[in-house]
Tab-separated table of C-alpha atoms in Angstrom:
chain	number	residue	atom	x	y	z
V	26	UNK	CA	-28.487	-12.838	-12.449
V	27	UNK	CA	-26.338	-10.426	-10.926
V	28	UNK	CA	-25.144	-8.150	-13.553
V	29	UNK	CA	-23.035	-4.623	-13.896
V	30	UNK	CA	-23.106	-2.785	-16.958
V	31	UNK	CA	-20.358	0.045	-17.431
V	32	UNK	CA	-22.172	2.648	-19.982
V	33	UNK	CA	-19.886	2.253	-22.731
V	34	UNK	CA	-17.164	0.452	-24.113
V	35	UNK	CA	-15.267	3.475	-25.243
V	36	UNK	CA	-15.571	6.888	-24.482
V	37	UNK	CA	-13.243	9.098	-26.438
V	38	UNK	CA	-13.020	13.703	-25.026
V	39	UNK	CA	-11.080	16.607	-25.482
V	40	UNK	CA	-8.119	17.403	-22.776
V	41	UNK	CA	-9.259	19.835	-20.074
V	42	UNK	CA	-13.141	17.998	-20.072
V	43	UNK	CA	-14.864	16.041	-17.283
V	44	UNK	CA	-15.308	12.438	-18.660
V	45	UNK	CA	-17.759	10.891	-16.551
V	46	UNK	CA	-18.129	7.319	-16.154
V	47	UNK	CA	-20.722	5.103	-15.468
V	48	UNK	CA	-21.281	2.036	-13.379
V	49	UNK	CA	-24.936	0.398	-13.272
V	50	UNK	CA	-25.883	-3.049	-11.476
V	51	UNK	CA	-29.350	-5.154	-11.015
V	52	UNK	CA	-29.985	-7.747	-8.892
V	53	UNK	CA	-27.395	-7.111	-6.432
V	54	UNK	CA	-27.007	-5.125	-2.965
V	55	UNK	CA	-23.253	-4.129	-3.039
V	56	UNK	CA	-21.416	-3.466	0.740
V	57	UNK	CA	-19.190	-1.409	-1.123
V	58	UNK	CA	-18.070	-0.185	-4.843
V	59	UNK	CA	-14.553	-0.004	-6.161
V	60	UNK	CA	-12.963	1.929	-8.994
V	61	UNK	CA	-9.628	0.482	-10.960
V	62	UNK	CA	-7.696	1.827	-13.671
V	63	UNK	CA	-5.942	-0.921	-16.451
V	64	UNK	CA	-3.108	0.189	-18.547
V	65	UNK	CA	-2.285	-2.585	-21.661
V	66	UNK	CA	-0.896	-5.268	-20.296
V	67	UNK	CA	-1.473	-4.211	-16.736
V	68	UNK	CA	-3.072	-5.272	-13.491
V	69	UNK	CA	-5.778	-3.231	-12.243
V	70	UNK	CA	-4.714	-0.069	-9.899
V	71	UNK	CA	-7.023	0.233	-7.095
V	72	UNK	CA	-8.339	4.186	-7.530
V	73	UNK	CA	-10.926	5.118	-5.224
V	74	UNK	CA	-13.417	3.236	-3.084
V	75	UNK	CA	-16.802	4.671	-1.534
V	76	UNK	CA	-19.116	2.426	0.520
V	77	UNK	CA	-22.924	1.793	0.616
V	78	UNK	CA	-23.500	4.226	3.001
V	79	UNK	CA	-21.385	6.813	1.634
V	80	UNK	CA	-22.747	9.679	-1.456
V	81	UNK	CA	-19.285	10.869	-3.148
V	82	UNK	CA	-16.248	10.402	-2.726
V	83	UNK	CA	-13.491	12.659	-4.192
V	84	UNK	CA	-9.188	12.157	-4.600
V	85	UNK	CA	-7.446	15.065	-6.150
V	86	UNK	CA	-9.438	15.325	-9.972
V	87	UNK	CA	-11.046	12.107	-9.199
V	88	UNK	CA	-14.891	11.767	-7.463
V	89	UNK	CA	-17.164	8.545	-7.264
V	90	UNK	CA	-20.602	9.124	-6.629
V	91	UNK	CA	-23.303	5.686	-5.486
V	92	UNK	CA	-26.543	6.034	-5.388
V	93	UNK	CA	-27.961	3.295	-4.055
V	94	UNK	CA	-31.918	3.635	-4.754
V	95	UNK	CA	-30.474	3.947	-8.809
V	96	UNK	CA	-28.143	0.943	-8.283
V	97	UNK	CA	-25.466	3.048	-10.002
V	98	UNK	CA	-22.231	4.839	-9.179
V	99	UNK	CA	-20.586	7.439	-11.638
V	100	UNK	CA	-17.196	7.994	-11.575
V	101	UNK	CA	-15.665	11.583	-12.674
V	102	UNK	CA	-12.393	12.906	-14.238
V	103	UNK	CA	-12.328	16.922	-14.183
V	104	UNK	CA	-9.351	18.147	-16.588
V	105	UNK	CA	-8.825	15.419	-18.099
V	106	UNK	CA	-5.385	14.818	-19.144
V	107	UNK	CA	-4.131	12.498	-21.869
V	108	UNK	CA	-2.203	10.268	-19.288
V	109	UNK	CA	-5.708	9.950	-18.097
V	110	UNK	CA	-6.307	7.274	-21.339
V	111	UNK	CA	-6.662	3.528	-19.936
V	112	UNK	CA	-10.073	1.461	-19.176
V	113	UNK	CA	-11.494	2.154	-16.166
V	114	UNK	CA	-13.456	-0.643	-14.234
V	115	UNK	CA	-16.233	-0.656	-11.703
V	116	UNK	CA	-16.232	-3.464	-9.192
V	117	UNK	CA	-18.882	-4.389	-6.567
V	118	UNK	CA	-18.030	-6.140	-3.418
V	119	UNK	CA	-20.920	-8.528	-1.249
V	120	UNK	CA	-22.492	-8.507	1.906
V	121	UNK	CA	-22.443	-12.300	2.318
V	122	UNK	CA	-20.230	-13.938	4.968
V	123	UNK	CA	-17.478	-15.876	3.079
V	124	UNK	CA	-18.060	-14.064	-0.100
V	125	UNK	CA	-16.694	-10.395	1.049
V	126	UNK	CA	-13.536	-10.895	-1.013
V	127	UNK	CA	-15.524	-11.653	-4.243
V	128	UNK	CA	-15.383	-8.578	-5.933
V	129	UNK	CA	-17.756	-8.542	-9.229
V	130	UNK	CA	-16.545	-6.146	-12.019
V	131	UNK	CA	-17.753	-4.750	-15.003
V	132	UNK	CA	-16.337	-5.309	-18.585
V	133	UNK	CA	-14.891	-1.614	-18.016
V	134	UNK	CA	-14.566	1.483	-20.271
V	135	UNK	CA	-12.208	2.594	-22.309
V	136	UNK	CA	-11.069	6.135	-21.816
V	137	UNK	CA	-9.214	8.096	-24.567
V	138	UNK	CA	-8.241	11.679	-24.212
V	139	UNK	CA	-7.115	13.525	-27.045
V	140	UNK	CA	-4.833	17.021	-26.768
Z	8	UNK	CA	9.857	-3.319	-5.956
Z	9	UNK	CA	7.468	-4.456	-3.094
Z	10	UNK	CA	4.631	-4.913	-5.563
Z	11	UNK	CA	2.598	-8.328	-6.448
Z	12	UNK	CA	4.774	-10.443	-8.818
Z	13	UNK	CA	3.622	-13.426	-11.103
Z	14	UNK	CA	5.436	-16.244	-13.200
Z	15	UNK	CA	5.348	-16.698	-16.019
Z	16	UNK	CA	3.946	-13.566	-17.597
Z	17	UNK	CA	3.278	-16.015	-20.525
Z	18	UNK	CA	2.506	-19.315	-21.433
Z	19	UNK	CA	1.788	-21.131	-24.610
Z	20	UNK	CA	0.727	-24.521	-23.560
Z	21	UNK	CA	-0.760	-27.813	-25.601
Z	22	UNK	CA	-4.335	-28.604	-25.300
Z	23	UNK	CA	-4.025	-31.238	-22.389
Z	24	UNK	CA	-1.252	-30.138	-20.848
Z	25	UNK	CA	-0.918	-29.512	-16.988
Z	26	UNK	CA	-0.083	-25.683	-16.393
Z	27	UNK	CA	1.129	-24.428	-13.145
Z	28	UNK	CA	0.816	-20.270	-12.531
Z	29	UNK	CA	2.711	-18.526	-9.280
Z	30	UNK	CA	1.819	-15.685	-7.726
Z	31	UNK	CA	4.129	-13.697	-4.864
Z	32	UNK	CA	2.065	-11.637	-2.841
Z	33	UNK	CA	3.073	-8.365	-1.059
Z	34	UNK	CA	4.916	-9.814	2.170
Z	35	UNK	CA	2.779	-9.787	5.103
Z	36	UNK	CA	-0.624	-9.343	3.408
Z	37	UNK	CA	-3.178	-11.847	4.403
Z	38	UNK	CA	-5.416	-12.042	2.028
Z	39	UNK	CA	-4.505	-13.548	-1.408
Z	40	UNK	CA	-7.278	-13.864	-4.659
Z	41	UNK	CA	-7.147	-15.077	-7.981
Z	42	UNK	CA	-8.888	-13.739	-10.895
Z	43	UNK	CA	-9.463	-14.757	-14.407
Z	44	UNK	CA	-9.901	-12.066	-17.006
Z	45	UNK	CA	-10.558	-12.608	-20.716
Z	46	UNK	CA	-9.602	-10.446	-23.422
Z	47	UNK	CA	-12.178	-7.487	-23.159
Z	48	UNK	CA	-13.672	-8.675	-20.462
Z	49	UNK	CA	-13.556	-7.341	-16.812
Z	50	UNK	CA	-11.950	-9.819	-14.771
Z	51	UNK	CA	-13.808	-12.886	-12.996
Z	52	UNK	CA	-13.194	-14.017	-9.218
Z	53	UNK	CA	-11.757	-17.656	-8.982
Z	54	UNK	CA	-10.777	-17.946	-5.669
Z	55	UNK	CA	-9.613	-16.587	-2.258
Z	56	UNK	CA	-7.455	-17.593	0.624
Z	57	UNK	CA	-6.533	-15.947	4.122
Z	58	UNK	CA	-3.245	-17.061	5.182
Z	59	UNK	CA	-2.823	-20.553	4.539
Z	60	UNK	CA	-7.005	-20.969	4.266
Z	61	UNK	CA	-8.866	-20.850	1.318
Z	62	UNK	CA	-12.105	-19.709	2.136
Z	63	UNK	CA	-13.537	-19.328	-1.117
Z	64	UNK	CA	-13.344	-21.308	-4.477
Z	65	UNK	CA	-16.954	-20.383	-5.833
Z	66	UNK	CA	-15.235	-18.870	-9.004
Z	67	UNK	CA	-13.289	-21.601	-10.229
Z	68	UNK	CA	-15.176	-22.908	-13.191
Z	69	UNK	CA	-14.515	-26.480	-12.922
Z	70	UNK	CA	-12.637	-29.414	-10.835
Z	71	UNK	CA	-9.196	-29.015	-13.559
Z	72	UNK	CA	-8.873	-25.722	-11.744
Z	73	UNK	CA	-6.489	-25.776	-8.090
Z	74	UNK	CA	-5.119	-23.343	-6.248
Z	75	UNK	CA	-3.299	-23.533	-2.895
Z	76	UNK	CA	-1.234	-21.329	-0.854
Z	77	UNK	CA	0.169	-23.952	2.009
Z	78	UNK	CA	2.505	-21.723	3.729
Z	79	UNK	CA	0.409	-18.338	3.696
Z	80	UNK	CA	2.454	-16.512	0.861
Z	81	UNK	CA	3.334	-17.509	-2.412
Z	82	UNK	CA	0.268	-19.457	-4.160
Z	83	UNK	CA	0.215	-21.469	-7.406
Z	84	UNK	CA	-3.185	-21.691	-9.698
Z	85	UNK	CA	-3.052	-25.413	-11.813
Z	86	UNK	CA	-4.734	-26.229	-14.610
Z	87	UNK	CA	-5.271	-29.460	-15.368
Z	88	UNK	CA	-5.791	-30.864	-19.054
Z	89	UNK	CA	-5.866	-27.274	-20.477
Z	90	UNK	CA	-8.446	-26.373	-22.901
Z	91	UNK	CA	-8.763	-23.473	-25.480
Z	92	UNK	CA	-11.748	-21.856	-22.887
Z	93	UNK	CA	-8.854	-21.561	-20.556
Z	94	UNK	CA	-6.834	-19.400	-22.832
Z	95	UNK	CA	-7.103	-15.890	-20.283
Z	96	UNK	CA	-5.114	-13.399	-18.411
Z	97	UNK	CA	-4.667	-14.697	-14.932
Z	98	UNK	CA	-4.414	-12.131	-12.254
Z	99	UNK	CA	-3.260	-12.226	-8.740
Z	100	UNK	CA	-4.135	-10.021	-6.352
Z	101	UNK	CA	-3.418	-9.374	-2.179
Z	102	UNK	CA	-4.827	-7.593	0.232
Z	103	UNK	CA	-3.071	-6.208	3.979
Z	104	UNK	CA	-6.238	-7.804	6.100
Z	105	UNK	CA	-9.260	-9.966	5.648
Z	106	UNK	CA	-11.877	-8.580	3.131
Z	107	UNK	CA	-14.099	-5.894	4.795
Z	108	UNK	CA	-15.289	-3.134	2.181
Z	109	UNK	CA	-11.964	-0.928	3.440
Z	110	UNK	CA	-8.953	-2.911	2.118
Z	111	UNK	CA	-7.623	-2.189	-1.350
Z	112	UNK	CA	-6.522	-5.474	-3.052
Z	113	UNK	CA	-3.204	-5.086	-4.848
Z	114	UNK	CA	-2.746	-6.832	-8.512
Z	115	UNK	CA	0.180	-8.417	-10.479
Z	116	UNK	CA	0.461	-8.062	-13.988
Z	117	UNK	CA	-0.955	-11.267	-14.514
Z	118	UNK	CA	-0.286	-14.348	-16.857
Z	119	UNK	CA	-1.292	-14.543	-19.716
Z	120	UNK	CA	-2.078	-18.289	-20.386
Z	121	UNK	CA	-2.941	-19.547	-23.948
Z	122	UNK	CA	-3.991	-23.112	-25.108
Z	123	UNK	CA	-3.274	-23.811	-29.003
């Protein structure tokens, strides 16, 4: 069956360090991959999208890589700040006609950045 | 604000009761999605509308779940004869274009449903 795994449920790092979150998938060929941030009691907020033919995307302190051979995406936050503390979700989008709207989410990784 | 809004924010229902959850997408957005998020889990896709057409309802868990978007704007997710396993946060999202891999989905704050 299709499966998406985010490397850990929780990640604790020190302020100023780089946070690296992992998203692995199996039995799946995504058309694109998105990363979202979710704060408690709120809906997910879109951060970055990377397509299957792209290797890397950057936005300010954020960087996403996509390796379709390894079936893995890495999400990096450089110079992390306590305000970056949240749950980060990866989501895969599908190729199949009629299912492009069907995002499949991982469980998320709860990041805590300590001052 | 111009974001996605959902109501009610919280709903407590007795088992067997019917509930209706409302979503107001961003004005002009053609695509509307419903997701279910259980505690500690990621959102799970329920159904998708392009304007008033329901193009994908493969994620609806049973025939007790029904969604509509009759005029292509506001959407309602209805759950009949609620069960305890229906307890979750129900998220609505909208996007400005049909899904193609380029668009962003904008999420509402969700409706937290608790079935007793």
